[in-house]
Amino acid sequence: DVMLVIGSNTTETHPIIGLRMLKAVKKGSKLIVADPRRIKLCDSSALWMRQRPGTDGALISALCHVILRDGLEDSSFIEAHTENFEAFKKSVADCTPEWAEAITQVPADQIEKAARIFAEADSAGIYYTMGITQHTSGTDNVCALANLALITGNLGKPGAGLNPLRGQNNVQGASDMGCNPTYFPGYQRFDDAAVREKFSRLWGTPVSERPGLMATEIPDAIKAGKLAGLWIMGENPILSDPNSDHARKAFEQLEFLVVQDIFLTETAELADVVLPAASFAEKDGTFTNTERKVQRVRRAVPPPGDARDDLSIINMVSKRMLGSQGGYTGPVDPLYHTVAPLAADVFAEITTCWPAMAGMSYERLDQGALTWPCPAEDHPGTPILHTRGIVRGKGLLSSLSWSGPDEVPDDEYPLVLTTGRVLYQYHTGTMTRRSPVLEDSAPSAYVEMNPEDADELGLVDAEEVEASSRRGAIRLPVKITDRVRKGLVFIPFHYKEAAANLLTNDALDPQCKIAEAKVCAIKVGKIDPEKAEIRLD
């Protein structure tokens, strides 16, 4: 009935989901958008709240305040399925719409209206992306959204839930498999001795008791002399890391850098060794999408030249390092004519170590996708979580206190920068900028600026300007538009020739260690003709 989209430019970053949202609106669903920029979804929304970047937590807490104040909460759901309600209620007691308006610049009457629309719906879903998480308060932002879903009973039923829209086609699958130093596959905790023992037995070798680093912690660890070597697979941090010049200098300090990718990326250009990898169309496996749906991926063509799929590369390195004790010892891969792990073998191992996928197999997936949890061979999968109660027992209502961004505007850097994607480009452009059709559709970076700010700075549309922060500077044309409010500018982050992440802030959320890429202080001005050009390349 209602969709709350916050921190997500869905029609550009997730266009298929965005089209489905627009179709739902045409069928009668109501759309609430909370975004600092005027995005396409705003044109179809029942309400658009234009919060200042970095103030999402205050806005969400105010929505919760109104719902509790006006008795719009789902009391029976709260009683049966949540804990810590009284402490949570006390934590939002002072989060009035007027309090939030002073912080967010969203009018109090809009907050009141949004709370009523959301709470009075039979089902209301929340959809968010990095606009919520890439903040020093990112974890708290997500917890605040969970509070909103819990107090309105919007879990465990169609059209509801807390729905993070994943940024790539297998981010969910990578998360499920433990690409995080705090978890093993299946979100089994690393700090649990019994879990470590389980995986030690499964893998036939003792698992280290020392946790690893989050990706955002690696540059500082290199600078501190704690890391001498690094193996990067399928990532381009020279462009994608906030404060990317800091990352570049750190990688240049490494004794040994290996990059495994399908193209020679900006990061690969720094590597001592580049391992050519296979693309999605050149390997077998599975992808797990945003809704936990596991789908088969089948090799369509062989990899070109010396390229190999990631499994084979890892296996080859393991055998070189460990000899007879390393690597896979199964049958010969028919493509490479060498002993190499097959994706089916790895998938079979996954089903033995994670009960949520125990009922899956390639044979079943060949008949169609399955959604985990799927604990048995006759289980149909679970499209909607929490239908029989909250998985953890009861949903925790978090008591939160709002904190602002790490960096705020001042006299030297008076503007707020937020970054994001455009429809025709993908992340750092490693693939999309090699496609003439896509590149021609969105060939270059720009900085969106409100007409009032442009007028004060004496800038005209399409004029090349310099944008700079405490960390770096870039040159790019200005696009004068009312899509951004006065005091806010927007730069897409795909373009190496005007790399937005040279400007962004690498301050971390203390809990999950995500960087605050979505808000920092910058200045924009005319180019000094005598000043040397500053570019990433």
XYZ file of C-alpha atoms in Angstrom:
537
model
C 0.000 0.000 0.000
C 2.845 2.388 0.881
C 6.507 2.541 -0.116
C 9.006 4.690 1.787
C 12.101 5.230 -0.348
C 14.913 6.882 1.583
C 18.527 7.370 0.524
C 17.917 5.642 -2.820
C 17.662 7.099 -6.318
C 15.999 3.857 -7.316
C 15.102 4.540 -10.943
C 18.772 5.226 -11.742
C 20.603 2.877 -9.375
C 18.124 -0.034 -9.528
C 16.087 0.735 -12.653
C 14.066 -2.497 -12.780
C 12.969 -2.118 -9.157
C 12.318 1.564 -9.848
C 10.033 0.706 -12.763
C 8.128 -1.729 -10.549
C 7.674 1.008 -7.966
C 6.265 3.354 -10.598
C 3.944 0.608 -11.824
C 2.737 0.050 -8.240
C 1.968 3.773 -7.924
C -0.135 3.604 -11.091
C -2.071 0.748 -9.483
C -2.805 2.808 -6.378
C 0.148 2.421 -4.017
C 1.385 5.548 -2.255
C 5.026 6.559 -2.494
C 6.903 8.610 0.107
C 10.360 9.809 -0.928
C 13.002 11.162 1.434
C 15.984 12.454 -0.510
C 18.103 15.640 -0.538
C 17.828 15.796 -4.355
C 14.774 15.904 -6.550
C 14.966 12.436 -8.084
C 12.614 10.980 -10.683
C 10.541 9.150 -8.058
C 9.593 12.511 -6.529
C 7.387 13.223 -9.544
C 5.222 10.192 -8.700
C 5.257 10.552 -4.926
C 2.449 11.429 -2.552
C 5.057 13.244 -0.454
C 8.693 14.265 -0.886
C 10.729 15.123 2.208
C 13.912 16.996 1.305
C 16.187 16.355 4.284
C 19.698 17.752 4.628
C 22.366 15.085 3.940
C 23.394 13.327 7.122
C 20.162 14.002 9.031
C 18.240 10.832 8.156
C 18.328 9.482 11.710
C 16.645 12.580 13.104
C 13.948 12.408 10.437
C 13.178 8.733 11.101
C 13.081 9.207 14.873
C 10.595 12.048 14.403
C 8.356 9.760 12.327
C 8.445 7.244 15.181
C 7.648 10.022 17.681
C 4.511 11.060 15.791
C 3.316 7.457 15.444
C 3.639 6.831 19.191
C 2.250 10.247 20.163
C -0.881 9.743 18.081
C -1.439 6.098 19.013
C -0.806 4.853 15.467
C 1.531 2.044 16.505
C 0.650 -1.667 16.201
C 0.412 -2.436 19.915
C -0.303 -6.144 19.522
C 2.716 -6.624 17.246
C 4.932 -4.653 19.621
C 3.781 -6.752 22.581
C 4.234 -10.081 20.821
C 7.297 -9.496 18.687
C 9.553 -6.756 20.115
C 11.685 -5.993 23.130
C 13.074 -2.815 24.740
C 9.920 -0.860 23.884
C 9.830 1.383 26.961
C 13.461 2.457 26.567
C 12.893 3.078 22.849
C 9.744 5.104 23.563
C 11.675 7.261 26.000
C 14.481 7.773 23.444
C 12.108 9.340 20.883
C 9.982 11.280 23.390
C 11.711 14.561 22.545
C 12.095 13.889 18.805
C 9.210 16.134 17.834
C 8.563 17.205 14.242
C 9.658 20.719 15.220
C 12.922 19.360 16.664
C 13.522 17.405 13.462
C 12.648 20.390 11.252
C 15.428 22.425 12.855
C 17.913 19.649 12.039
C 16.658 18.293 8.715
C 14.963 21.373 7.209
C 11.948 19.157 6.443
C 8.780 21.068 7.437
C 7.116 19.659 10.545
C 3.780 19.263 8.769
C 5.417 17.018 6.151
C 6.829 14.808 8.905
C 3.367 14.575 10.475
C 1.800 13.652 7.135
C 4.446 11.043 6.285
C 4.061 9.358 9.677
C 0.293 9.074 9.259
C 0.487 7.744 5.700
C 3.033 5.116 6.706
C 1.394 4.005 9.954
C -2.170 3.835 8.621
C -1.282 1.596 5.663
C -2.212 -2.094 5.777
C 1.311 -2.809 4.563
C 4.238 -0.407 4.221
C 7.702 -1.261 2.927
C 10.970 0.617 3.465
C 13.557 0.731 0.663
C 17.038 2.183 1.076
C 20.577 2.064 -0.281
C 23.912 3.748 0.404
C 22.266 7.113 0.989
C 21.335 5.683 4.378
C 24.396 3.579 5.161
C 27.417 5.584 3.955
C 27.513 7.838 7.003
C 29.312 7.819 10.329
C 25.818 7.139 11.696
C 24.989 4.502 9.071
C 24.340 1.675 11.523
C 22.087 3.884 13.633
C 20.205 4.961 10.504
C 19.383 1.348 9.657
C 18.395 0.631 13.269
C 16.084 3.661 13.169
C 14.397 2.291 10.043
C 14.032 -1.077 11.779
C 12.332 0.734 14.668
C 9.872 2.292 12.236
C 9.022 -1.081 10.682
C 8.674 -2.790 14.067
C 6.359 -0.295 15.765
C 3.990 -0.370 12.782
C 4.021 -4.170 12.466
C 5.483 -4.033 8.989
C 7.473 -7.257 9.028
C 6.590 -10.754 7.902
C 3.898 -9.868 5.378
C 3.717 -8.973 1.671
C 4.546 -5.410 0.691
C 6.285 -4.645 3.968
C 9.705 -5.134 5.520
C 13.037 -3.393 5.616
C 14.507 -3.772 2.144
C 18.141 -2.811 1.427
C 18.560 -2.589 -2.347
C 21.924 -4.190 -3.038
C 24.414 -2.210 -5.101
C 25.568 -5.000 -7.418
C 24.059 -8.200 -8.767
C 25.703 -10.479 -6.179
C 26.370 -8.267 -3.157
C 23.830 -10.322 -1.221
C 25.595 -13.527 -2.242
C 28.987 -12.176 -1.213
C 27.565 -11.161 2.164
C 25.979 -14.582 2.586
C 29.330 -16.262 1.956
C 31.158 -14.378 4.689
C 32.989 -11.626 2.789
C 33.247 -9.809 6.106
C 35.895 -10.392 8.788
C 33.286 -10.797 11.528
C 31.385 -13.677 9.908
C 31.837 -17.081 8.336
C 29.427 -18.166 5.562
C 25.803 -17.965 6.614
C 26.367 -15.131 9.126
C 27.928 -17.560 11.589
C 29.918 -15.448 13.995
C 33.697 -15.466 13.828
C 34.021 -14.777 17.566
C 32.180 -18.023 18.413
C 34.749 -20.724 19.241
C 32.334 -23.517 18.306
C 31.776 -21.973 14.881
C 35.530 -21.627 14.313
C 35.964 -25.287 15.249
C 33.187 -26.260 12.831
C 34.879 -24.532 9.905
C 38.314 -25.796 10.929
C 36.979 -29.341 10.577
C 35.186 -28.560 7.321
C 38.229 -26.965 5.706
C 40.789 -29.346 7.185
C 42.981 -26.640 8.691
C 42.907 -24.544 11.874
C 41.042 -21.272 11.422
C 42.878 -18.234 12.780
C 41.434 -16.690 15.922
C 42.540 -13.235 14.790
C 39.848 -11.241 12.958
C 40.729 -9.444 9.760
C 40.161 -5.853 8.713
C 37.235 -4.170 7.051
C 38.121 -2.865 3.587
C 37.871 0.723 4.818
C 40.467 0.017 7.521
C 43.091 -1.332 5.126
C 44.686 1.956 3.919
C 45.384 3.100 7.485
C 46.748 -0.346 8.364
C 49.168 -0.125 5.437
C 50.245 3.355 6.484
C 50.853 2.055 10.014
C 53.080 -0.728 8.700
C 50.648 -3.497 9.672
C 50.130 -4.750 6.099
C 52.870 -5.393 3.560
C 50.941 -7.269 0.872
C 47.437 -7.131 -0.551
C 45.406 -9.225 -3.003
C 42.457 -7.306 -4.481
C 39.773 -9.188 -6.423
C 37.138 -7.445 -8.513
C 37.411 -4.062 -6.822
C 38.802 -0.702 -7.887
C 39.454 1.180 -4.617
C 41.637 3.816 -6.287
C 38.361 5.250 -7.590
C 35.756 3.784 -5.232
C 37.342 4.480 -1.826
C 36.463 7.783 -0.129
C 39.502 10.054 0.178
C 40.930 8.003 -2.678
C 44.260 9.820 -2.779
C 44.895 8.453 0.716
C 44.137 4.951 -0.600
C 46.460 5.437 -3.591
C 49.360 6.539 -1.402
C 48.780 3.577 0.897
C 48.797 1.063 -1.965
C 51.977 2.606 -3.358
C 53.587 1.883 0.018
C 52.877 -1.870 -0.171
C 55.742 -4.289 -0.707
C 53.560 -6.429 -2.967
C 50.174 -5.799 -4.599
C 48.176 -8.352 -6.599
C 45.039 -7.318 -8.496
C 42.650 -9.849 -10.008
C 40.165 -8.303 -12.439
C 38.679 -8.532 -15.906
C 40.216 -5.240 -17.090
C 43.326 -3.238 -16.266
C 41.689 -0.882 -13.782
C 43.211 2.192 -12.177
C 44.035 0.003 -9.171
C 45.531 -2.735 -11.359
C 47.923 -0.179 -12.848
C 49.604 -0.011 -9.417
C 49.929 -3.789 -9.075
C 53.102 -5.858 -9.079
C 51.098 -8.754 -10.527
C 47.804 -8.656 -12.424
C 45.790 -11.880 -12.624
C 43.301 -11.834 -15.542
C 39.891 -12.987 -14.319
C 36.776 -14.208 -16.100
C 33.594 -12.151 -16.359
C 30.137 -13.321 -15.286
C 29.455 -14.664 -18.798
C 32.626 -16.764 -18.733
C 32.088 -18.797 -15.553
C 29.592 -20.989 -13.742
C 28.083 -20.317 -10.346
C 25.177 -18.581 -8.665
C 24.090 -15.029 -7.969
C 21.947 -14.138 -4.961
C 19.904 -11.009 -5.544
C 18.412 -8.331 -3.309
C 15.481 -10.539 -2.232
C 17.773 -13.498 -1.323
C 16.850 -15.354 -4.509
C 19.629 -17.751 -5.574
C 19.908 -18.048 -9.350
C 22.157 -20.135 -11.571
C 24.775 -18.447 -13.739
C 26.057 -20.528 -16.640
C 29.203 -20.081 -18.677
C 28.197 -18.768 -22.111
C 31.671 -18.411 -23.645
C 35.188 -19.404 -22.544
C 37.401 -16.713 -20.992
C 39.715 -14.977 -23.464
C 43.457 -15.612 -23.575
C 45.014 -16.456 -20.225
C 41.985 -15.351 -18.204
C 40.628 -17.842 -15.681
C 37.629 -17.896 -13.389
C 38.295 -16.798 -9.814
C 38.002 -20.316 -8.386
C 40.710 -21.598 -10.702
C 43.045 -18.694 -9.946
C 42.691 -19.147 -6.194
C 43.264 -22.880 -6.592
C 46.406 -22.381 -8.708
C 47.928 -19.957 -6.207
C 47.074 -22.289 -3.334
C 48.828 -25.216 -5.004
C 51.924 -23.101 -5.700
C 52.032 -21.940 -2.085
C 51.242 -25.212 -0.320
C 52.236 -27.899 -2.793
C 50.471 -31.225 -2.335
C 48.638 -29.907 0.734
C 47.084 -27.008 -1.135
C 44.368 -26.599 -3.669
C 41.583 -28.754 -4.978
C 42.125 -32.437 -5.728
C 38.943 -33.362 -7.592
C 38.335 -34.146 -11.275
C 39.844 -32.289 -14.221
C 38.024 -29.152 -15.347
C 36.968 -29.814 -18.970
C 37.637 -26.211 -20.037
C 41.115 -25.721 -18.578
C 42.183 -29.382 -18.706
C 43.614 -29.071 -15.218
C 42.490 -30.132 -11.762
C 40.374 -27.191 -10.642
C 37.376 -26.691 -8.363
C 34.028 -26.679 -10.103
C 31.397 -24.207 -8.995
C 29.035 -27.111 -8.336
C 31.485 -28.605 -5.831
C 31.759 -25.326 -3.952
C 27.987 -24.929 -3.931
C 27.610 -28.433 -2.511
C 29.976 -27.472 0.317
C 27.928 -24.338 1.008
C 24.800 -26.430 1.494
C 26.583 -28.565 4.109
C 27.818 -25.654 6.243
C 24.793 -23.309 6.137
C 21.390 -24.756 7.056
C 19.543 -21.940 5.262
C 20.719 -23.356 1.911
C 20.747 -27.046 2.847
C 17.778 -27.784 0.601
C 19.303 -26.257 -2.524
C 21.218 -27.987 -5.296
C 22.194 -27.226 -8.868
C 19.550 -29.724 -9.969
C 16.832 -27.751 -8.181
C 18.198 -24.389 -9.308
C 18.180 -25.603 -12.904
C 14.387 -25.756 -12.542
C 14.202 -22.197 -11.199
C 15.511 -19.832 -8.545
C 15.090 -20.521 -4.821
C 15.002 -18.026 -1.966
C 16.772 -18.803 1.277
C 16.038 -20.004 3.901
C 15.496 -23.309 2.078
C 16.443 -25.872 4.728
C 15.266 -29.113 3.087
C 15.108 -30.671 -0.366
C 11.304 -30.473 -0.388
C 11.207 -26.889 0.923
C 9.921 -24.292 -1.594
C 12.081 -21.440 -0.294
C 11.114 -18.410 1.787
C 10.189 -15.293 -0.222
C 9.174 -13.359 2.918
C 11.129 -13.504 6.172
C 9.612 -13.410 9.674
C 6.176 -14.745 8.649
C 6.205 -17.091 11.661
C 7.763 -14.605 14.046
C 11.019 -12.662 14.212
C 13.944 -14.934 13.367
C 16.021 -13.779 16.369
C 13.072 -14.338 18.710
C 11.965 -10.740 19.161
C 12.836 -7.604 17.246
C 15.080 -5.236 19.179
C 13.810 -1.671 19.332
C 16.980 0.414 19.477
C 17.364 3.434 21.739
C 19.258 5.918 19.589
C 20.600 9.435 19.935
C 21.075 11.437 16.770
C 24.552 12.620 15.802
C 25.413 14.761 12.811
C 27.933 14.240 10.021
C 31.646 14.136 10.744
C 32.245 17.215 8.587
C 30.002 20.265 8.294
C 30.267 23.389 6.109
C 32.272 26.371 7.319
C 33.577 29.641 5.900
C 36.350 27.914 3.928
C 34.247 25.012 2.619
C 30.671 26.348 2.623
C 28.923 23.713 0.494
C 27.791 20.151 1.229
C 28.742 17.491 -1.321
C 26.772 14.311 -1.823
C 27.644 11.697 -4.434
C 25.836 8.971 -6.350
C 25.290 7.177 -9.619
C 23.731 7.930 -12.980
C 21.621 5.481 -14.961
C 24.076 4.708 -17.753
C 27.234 4.203 -15.681
C 28.114 1.544 -13.114
C 30.394 2.113 -10.142
C 33.899 3.093 -11.345
C 33.033 2.594 -15.024
C 35.322 -0.419 -15.442
C 32.722 -2.087 -17.670
C 30.224 0.603 -18.677
C 32.789 3.136 -19.904
C 34.019 0.523 -22.378
C 30.547 0.362 -23.935
C 30.179 3.094 -26.599
C 26.387 3.232 -26.249
C 26.497 3.673 -22.474
C 29.464 6.043 -22.540
C 27.819 8.250 -25.170
C 24.706 8.438 -22.983
C 26.632 9.721 -19.938
C 30.134 10.654 -21.085
C 31.419 12.956 -18.367
C 31.180 14.132 -14.798
C 29.474 17.331 -13.658
C 28.612 19.114 -10.449
C 24.946 19.943 -9.867
C 24.470 23.322 -8.186
C 21.449 25.333 -7.149
C 20.861 28.530 -9.206
C 21.204 30.759 -6.122
C 24.642 29.341 -5.286
C 25.746 29.618 -8.909
C 24.592 33.227 -9.078
C 26.468 34.120 -5.880
C 29.642 32.567 -7.330
C 29.180 34.179 -10.747
C 28.993 30.826 -12.532
C 27.107 30.006 -15.717
C 25.775 26.642 -16.840
C 28.407 24.281 -18.344
C 31.301 26.457 -17.136
C 34.274 24.403 -15.973
C 34.895 24.921 -12.271
C 37.141 23.593 -9.553
C 35.600 21.636 -6.687
C 37.840 21.058 -3.693
C 37.698 19.691 -0.165
C 40.257 19.251 2.597
C 41.434 16.121 0.781
C 41.686 16.998 -2.900
C 40.429 18.925 -5.913
C 38.911 18.153 -9.305
C 37.763 20.103 -12.365
C 34.442 19.543 -14.072
C 31.553 21.500 -15.634
C 28.791 22.920 -13.465
C 25.182 21.935 -14.130
C 22.848 24.579 -12.714
C 19.607 22.982 -11.555
C 16.966 23.169 -8.857
C 17.271 19.395 -8.322
C 19.586 20.333 -5.441
C 18.738 22.829 -2.710
C 20.832 25.883 -1.920
C 24.038 24.865 -0.159
C 24.081 21.332 -1.621
C 25.997 20.036 -4.643
C 25.978 16.596 -6.261
C 28.727 14.815 -8.245
C 28.462 11.317 -9.795
C 31.407 9.140 -8.755
C 32.027 7.077 -11.930
C 34.580 9.268 -13.697
C 38.335 8.943 -13.219
C 39.013 12.295 -14.926
C 36.945 14.056 -12.239
C 36.962 11.536 -9.424
C 34.442 12.585 -6.786
C 36.096 10.345 -4.210
C 39.169 12.549 -4.214
C 36.918 14.914 -2.248
C 34.879 12.588 -0.032
C 35.438 11.886 3.642
C 36.851 8.567 4.885
C 35.625 9.022 8.471
C 34.107 5.706 9.604
C 30.958 4.539 11.313
C 32.351 3.232 14.627
C 30.206 0.089 14.478
C 30.305 -1.265 10.922
C 33.314 0.757 9.663
C 31.561 2.094 6.565
C 32.914 5.434 5.355
C 30.932 8.674 5.194
C 30.969 8.983 1.406
C 27.596 10.729 1.204
C 28.349 14.019 2.930
C 31.391 16.273 3.208
C 32.217 19.971 3.053
C 33.602 21.417 -0.186
C 33.951 24.666 -2.093
C 33.329 25.327 -5.779
C 34.751 28.224 -7.708
C 36.120 29.595 -10.922
C 39.407 28.136 -12.121
C 42.523 30.179 -11.509
C 44.232 30.175 -14.936
C 47.647 30.206 -13.275
C 46.892 27.260 -11.002
C 48.222 23.844 -11.967
C 45.611 21.333 -13.067
C 44.819 18.711 -10.453
C 43.495 15.405 -11.751
C 43.564 11.815 -10.622
C 45.312 10.655 -13.782
